[in-house]
């Protein structure tokens, strides 16, 4: 058999005495896309960060092209032909797209002067090559989360590395953009490069990967070729127990309108939006990247600079200019960018879970620490958040578990209307099911959910109805019976 | 549980540095551990300690308050002007010290509130807003006092700086009270939680429905009020309120906060750390004086010690 | 008749009482009151360079003369040179500057003050026991010269030992902490405190009181005669040597006007107050304003003058 | 695109404040716009301006350099000691000023390098590391000089502070050169862009393979070197090197940077803003003196003006 590009055995890593990775093993062959699977907190990102020289392993050996190696820093990994798309997006906000992509590799001329013309040109060509539709000279801080992710993809590919690590590269992407990535991956493997691919979207794994490795609780479980395994068994390996159904949907929409919007306008060109959601209903807001769905949620939650249109909640016209008013009106909003607007990364799990419900776990100003702890514990159990303790800093949680903390924070407010923007982003199959269960129970108990999702499966599986957005306007509406992937895409594009 | 070791070392790293310094000083100078000297150190630390506790609130929200030194002076002259033996004669009542104290607290809080408004309401960067206040409050102090000390304070007022209760000097008692109260507020109250959240991620705090502006405003008011307390202690201690008092106190206060492990980036820290930081600075000053180190060398040694203490603390932290 | 004479008063810093008295005296000069002189006070903010910048500003603004209390002996010389080159006479006041281009200097001899205050302390101690010295900011002319005077007096009492000497930067609060710490390390051995200004002497007194000791057991002296010190002298806690900053300012203004208007006769009454310092036609290169030791007898009069 | 308006206003907001201030001053005082006064303002601004430009590098990486004032003094006495008329007599050569300048630059850079090492290599918070250096460098200055000014500098050396080329004073020329160079480095060179990246997102910089530590180190060395330049200008201007020079200069330098729109959180800002910020402070000081505003009121007005200027710079993004 040919020489593997990379062979890792016995990787171990613990943080402050808590093991994150106990036995990481992985073999990557040239020309293959190798899936690294595992539940939230299984140690995938930790493992990949060690490969990249971001973390230092406590034990284990790494062979690169058969030669033992240890990377002290990412620059050494880069020098050895490894590049990474990290799970947590990490742009330099005040710099341009081109500068971000070629950071550290800028073309220079006389006196160390950066040749910006060439730089922009190179970057634009790269982006256009993937049909990403992003201008190379725009500032990173003006991009949406999805666009930032595309830039990071372009950046990782631009290194022309032998090994490309992709840690949930599509978590913020729509399907159209994801397809661009898959096409790029095919070209890479055709040229003999290896890709390590992490995703919680199993359909992706089955369509593009050719082998898999599963970690569970920080340890290697199994590896094999993709065509020797089916979905149910993979789920079983990841979750550790068989899981029969992916979705849980037991709600029945009622007749009464809980929230309706009339002629709503929002930032960035969203206007004339009309829709309603009924008691007990799960309404999907579907659309392509940049169609304005997030802007509508921001408007509903008082985070928008534009305030046109009318919002009616349970029959009462309600003015919402601040999140406080929105919360008082019974809304809760799980935002799409958990780092920016979801989590207080300096705080611990308990702080974050209780952040929006502090008045309920305190008497007057005095915190009731017991109540705080109980509330946090309840959510940790309900959502199966993997954390050493509720006093652990959220920044130390795995990405999926961070997402669960954001969800938990809003569930604790006991809202009547839930706004969910990509709620299962980065969440493993087991936990997704927990989230679907909560959504189902919540609507059954008389709540209403509006959900933005770029995963068609999720829309098909959970929604009672879908409102499809295109270019800031409502393009159409589909009842559950009419829902299909083709129809959704047709309306959206 | 083993998980507690990391945070534990992190929490006590700087305390170890403090203890180490004390052990060395005790070995070198027999007076260092005398009751009298311990009281001296605590009393000398009280002013910077109280300022630093107020500063901790501000820094926890990602802010900074450069005006505390000027506020110390302003509060000093304003409150003292209600407590000179001559005014006391005029308004002549046993409540005078009380009125003076109320005026002092009100002045400090008001100045803090102005800074807080600029930062919270008008989004002026905290550095600029409080630098402006540093200059303006000093100017007001000089105008109010005509550049002269407000002298001859009544004994009732001076008690704040020189009195004692059961043998413990009042400044130390106030320092202790402020510490306990601040610790309680930050760890046990809803407002305290808000302060940490606003500093950790203002945007997330806003989305979660917290009154971000009001919290920002409040921390400057708190810092101003505590600078007021410090100003009255100082006036009481020195016997008259000097308009030139408090110059550059902000640096020592911020230093205590940062040495105590609070992050200038906001959201992380505790007042217990700040108190240890302030004590470290106080012990250092006291120890070097006790040992009679020449002043030029004192400055070099102080610079080195500050860094060494923090190095000792940081070296216990895990990798980046 | 003529345009008013434009005089700039460059103080090294106005935040503390002494310079405040000095500059306020300038405003009270009869020639200023009568409108013959237009006086502007500049605050040097305790920075020699800021003072130099202000000299440049005065040159731009066409001032006729400058009364100068410099922050620094050496750096002040450059400022003086700038003004003199622009044809503006400079009269030194209060603090010395190492320049031969001054029209004149109206000040008091800090060496003498240092000698007098140390002598007061040593006399009270009968030349027995040990002392500490609280110094001004190292390198400032006041610290250097008063220190020289201190040494001269101490040389007359060879048995007196200097236990500690340290700067408290003219600050009462700093001196107080310093003294508290010294009282811990030397206990009752300290008999005398020679503070190079009153503020620091007052700080030492507070430290002694805070330590629960009797101020009467210490011989303490400072220099300047600031208001708090006058009160302290009145209560018998310390000695102070009054530096007549007002006279320094008034005299310097007189000399400055004379340099601009050759036919001018001095208008302030300090020349009568200090017969030891004759006007001599305003031509002397140095006027030495005498020190006045503050005593139980003259303190009430001095305090009354402050109101 | 409408998105571009924001940055544009952001770039010129503070410039408008500066121009407004100048217009008002010109209307009130006829000398303000005289050539001589303009030269005065620029010369007076040059020292703070040069310090602030060095500070900009540091703040762009999320750091801070509190030691610049002390470095000004240290470099002053060290370099001047090679250029007094007496030493010149001893070593007696026309190259003496050159040697003095080299010594000065070397000293400044070395001090900056020590701070840089502490921050970059040992992860000491910049505030603590440079506060330690503030104290230590001042102590070293006093030790080196014995607390006395180094007087009587040679004319060759003094030229740095007082000379001119084609009628333009050398300090202004140096200020201009430093600005142009710094602007070029930050906007045009790879190193400059890396400074922004390290401040904007240190993690991304590290993962992209940038030598984060070396860059952090370098900005402190740059700040030290520029503090050295400022120190020599100061010594040259005052004609002797003062050990107590430069006290509290760090505040003015940081103020210029922040007023100029650079974020203390790193990654955003430009030296042109810093220069405008420094000019604003310089014009304010000059204008108030020119108008003969009483000192106490000056302090109040200055405080207000600083805040007002930044308020006028409306387009700054609010944090939440
Ligand atoms: N810096 C850290 N400090 C402490 N614990 C950490 C740290 N980083 C990760 N962990 C812990 O290590 C475990 C593995 O985390 P990791 O990020 O590797 O999971 P993952 O498999 O990538 O999960 P996900 O699918 O959610 O991204 C988690 O329990 C996490 O809490
Ligand atoms: N900060 C911004 N500056 C400029 N344009 C923006 C900004 N944020 C969003 N937009 C633009 O507003 C439009 C709507 O964006 P929005 O984020 O609401 O889309 P979305 O449907 O939620 O898509 P996504 O899948 O990216 O979240 C897009 O065209 C986007 O490019
Ligand atoms: Mg992960
Ligand atoms: Mg979106």
PDB file of C-alpha atoms and ligand atoms in Angstrom, chain A residues 15-16 18-21 38-47 49 55 87 167-168 198 200 386-388 392 395-401 426 428, ligand 1:
ATOM      1  CA  UNK A  15      -6.750  20.669  29.714  1.00  0.00           C
ATOM      2  CA  UNK A  16      -6.263  21.526  33.361  1.00  0.00           C
ATOM      3  CA  UNK A  18      -9.435  17.033  32.238  1.00  0.00           C
ATOM      4  CA  UNK A  19      -8.708  14.756  29.302  1.00  0.00           C
ATOM      5  CA  UNK A  20     -10.126  16.047  26.020  1.00  0.00           C
ATOM      6  CA  UNK A  21      -8.388  13.436  23.925  1.00  0.00           C
ATOM      7  CA  UNK A  38     -17.866  12.000  16.562  1.00  0.00           C
ATOM      8  CA  UNK A  39     -20.324  13.663  18.851  1.00  0.00           C
ATOM      9  CA  UNK A  40     -19.920  17.129  20.276  1.00  0.00           C
ATOM     10  CA  UNK A  41     -16.911  17.142  22.541  1.00  0.00           C
ATOM     11  CA  UNK A  42     -15.556  13.877  21.181  1.00  0.00           C
ATOM     12  CA  UNK A  43     -12.185  15.537  20.692  1.00  0.00           C
ATOM     13  CA  UNK A  44     -12.183  16.078  16.955  1.00  0.00           C
ATOM     14  CA  UNK A  45     -11.186  19.711  16.993  1.00  0.00           C
ATOM     15  CA  UNK A  46      -8.645  19.080  19.701  1.00  0.00           C
ATOM     16  CA  UNK A  47      -7.092  16.377  17.571  1.00  0.00           C
ATOM     17  CA  UNK A  49      -5.542  21.490  16.389  1.00  0.00           C
ATOM     18  CA  UNK A  55      -2.186  22.772  20.611  1.00  0.00           C
ATOM     19  CA  UNK A  87     -14.323  25.363  13.242  1.00  0.00           C
ATOM     20  CA  UNK A 167     -13.366  21.355  10.641  1.00  0.00           C
ATOM     21  CA  UNK A 168     -17.068  21.844   9.907  1.00  0.00           C
ATOM     22  CA  UNK A 198     -15.475  17.030   9.852  1.00  0.00           C
ATOM     23  CA  UNK A 200     -22.319  16.857  11.571  1.00  0.00           C
ATOM     24  CA  UNK A 386     -20.824  17.935  27.604  1.00  0.00           C
ATOM     25  CA  UNK A 387     -18.914  19.937  30.177  1.00  0.00           C
ATOM     26  CA  UNK A 388     -16.711  19.067  33.108  1.00  0.00           C
ATOM     27  CA  UNK A 392     -16.176  25.670  33.263  1.00  0.00           C
ATOM     28  CA  UNK A 395     -14.636  29.156  25.749  1.00  0.00           C
ATOM     29  CA  UNK A 396     -13.361  25.700  26.685  1.00  0.00           C
ATOM     30  CA  UNK A 397     -16.429  23.892  25.377  1.00  0.00           C
ATOM     31  CA  UNK A 398     -16.499  22.205  22.017  1.00  0.00           C
ATOM     32  CA  UNK A 399     -18.299  24.124  19.281  1.00  0.00           C
ATOM     33  CA  UNK A 400     -21.456  22.031  19.365  1.00  0.00           C
ATOM     34  CA  UNK A 401     -21.719  22.302  23.097  1.00  0.00           C
ATOM     35  CA  UNK A 426     -22.434  22.382  14.533  1.00  0.00           C
ATOM     36  CA  UNK A 428     -24.128  16.381  16.512  1.00  0.00           C
TER      37      UNK A 428
HETATM   38  N1  LIG E   1      -9.016  24.941  26.042  1.00  0.00           N
HETATM   39  C1  LIG E   1      -9.753  23.959  26.637  1.00  0.00           C
HETATM   40  N2  LIG E   1      -9.813  23.908  27.978  1.00  0.00           N
HETATM   41  C2  LIG E   1     -10.543  22.943  28.606  1.00  0.00           C
HETATM   42  N3  LIG E   1     -11.263  22.006  27.957  1.00  0.00           N
HETATM   43  C3  LIG E   1     -11.246  22.034  26.608  1.00  0.00           C
HETATM   44  C4  LIG E   1     -10.506  23.026  25.888  1.00  0.00           C
HETATM   45  N4  LIG E   1     -10.693  22.793  24.576  1.00  0.00           N
HETATM   46  C5  LIG E   1     -11.511  21.734  24.486  1.00  0.00           C
HETATM   47  N5  LIG E   1     -11.843  21.250  25.697  1.00  0.00           N
HETATM   48  C6  LIG E   1     -12.695  20.107  25.984  1.00  0.00           C
HETATM   49  O1  LIG E   1     -12.241  19.033  25.237  1.00  0.00           O
HETATM   50  C7  LIG E   1     -13.317  18.237  24.775  1.00  0.00           C
HETATM   51  C8  LIG E   1     -13.174  17.998  23.282  1.00  0.00           C
HETATM   52  O2  LIG E   1     -13.415  19.211  22.591  1.00  0.00           O
HETATM   53  P1  LIG E   1     -13.334  19.353  21.011  1.00  0.00           P
HETATM   54  O3  LIG E   1     -13.472  20.773  20.687  1.00  0.00           O
HETATM   55  O4  LIG E   1     -12.145  18.650  20.510  1.00  0.00           O
HETATM   56  O5  LIG E   1     -14.649  18.556  20.556  1.00  0.00           O
HETATM   57  P2  LIG E   1     -15.203  18.321  19.099  1.00  0.00           P
HETATM   58  O6  LIG E   1     -15.142  16.897  18.873  1.00  0.00           O
HETATM   59  O7  LIG E   1     -14.520  19.174  18.128  1.00  0.00           O
HETATM   60  O8  LIG E   1     -16.720  18.742  19.282  1.00  0.00           O
HETATM   61  P3  LIG E   1     -17.696  19.584  18.309  1.00  0.00           P
HETATM   62  O9  LIG E   1     -18.306  18.625  17.392  1.00  0.00           O
HETATM   63  O10 LIG E   1     -18.731  20.121  19.249  1.00  0.00           O
HETATM   64  O11 LIG E   1     -16.899  20.631  17.668  1.00  0.00           O
HETATM   65  C9  LIG E   1     -14.584  18.961  25.150  1.00  0.00           C
HETATM   66  O12 LIG E   1     -15.156  18.325  26.261  1.00  0.00           O
HETATM   67  C10 LIG E   1     -14.113  20.331  25.534  1.00  0.00           C
HETATM   68  O13 LIG E   1     -14.895  20.849  26.581  1.00  0.00           O
END
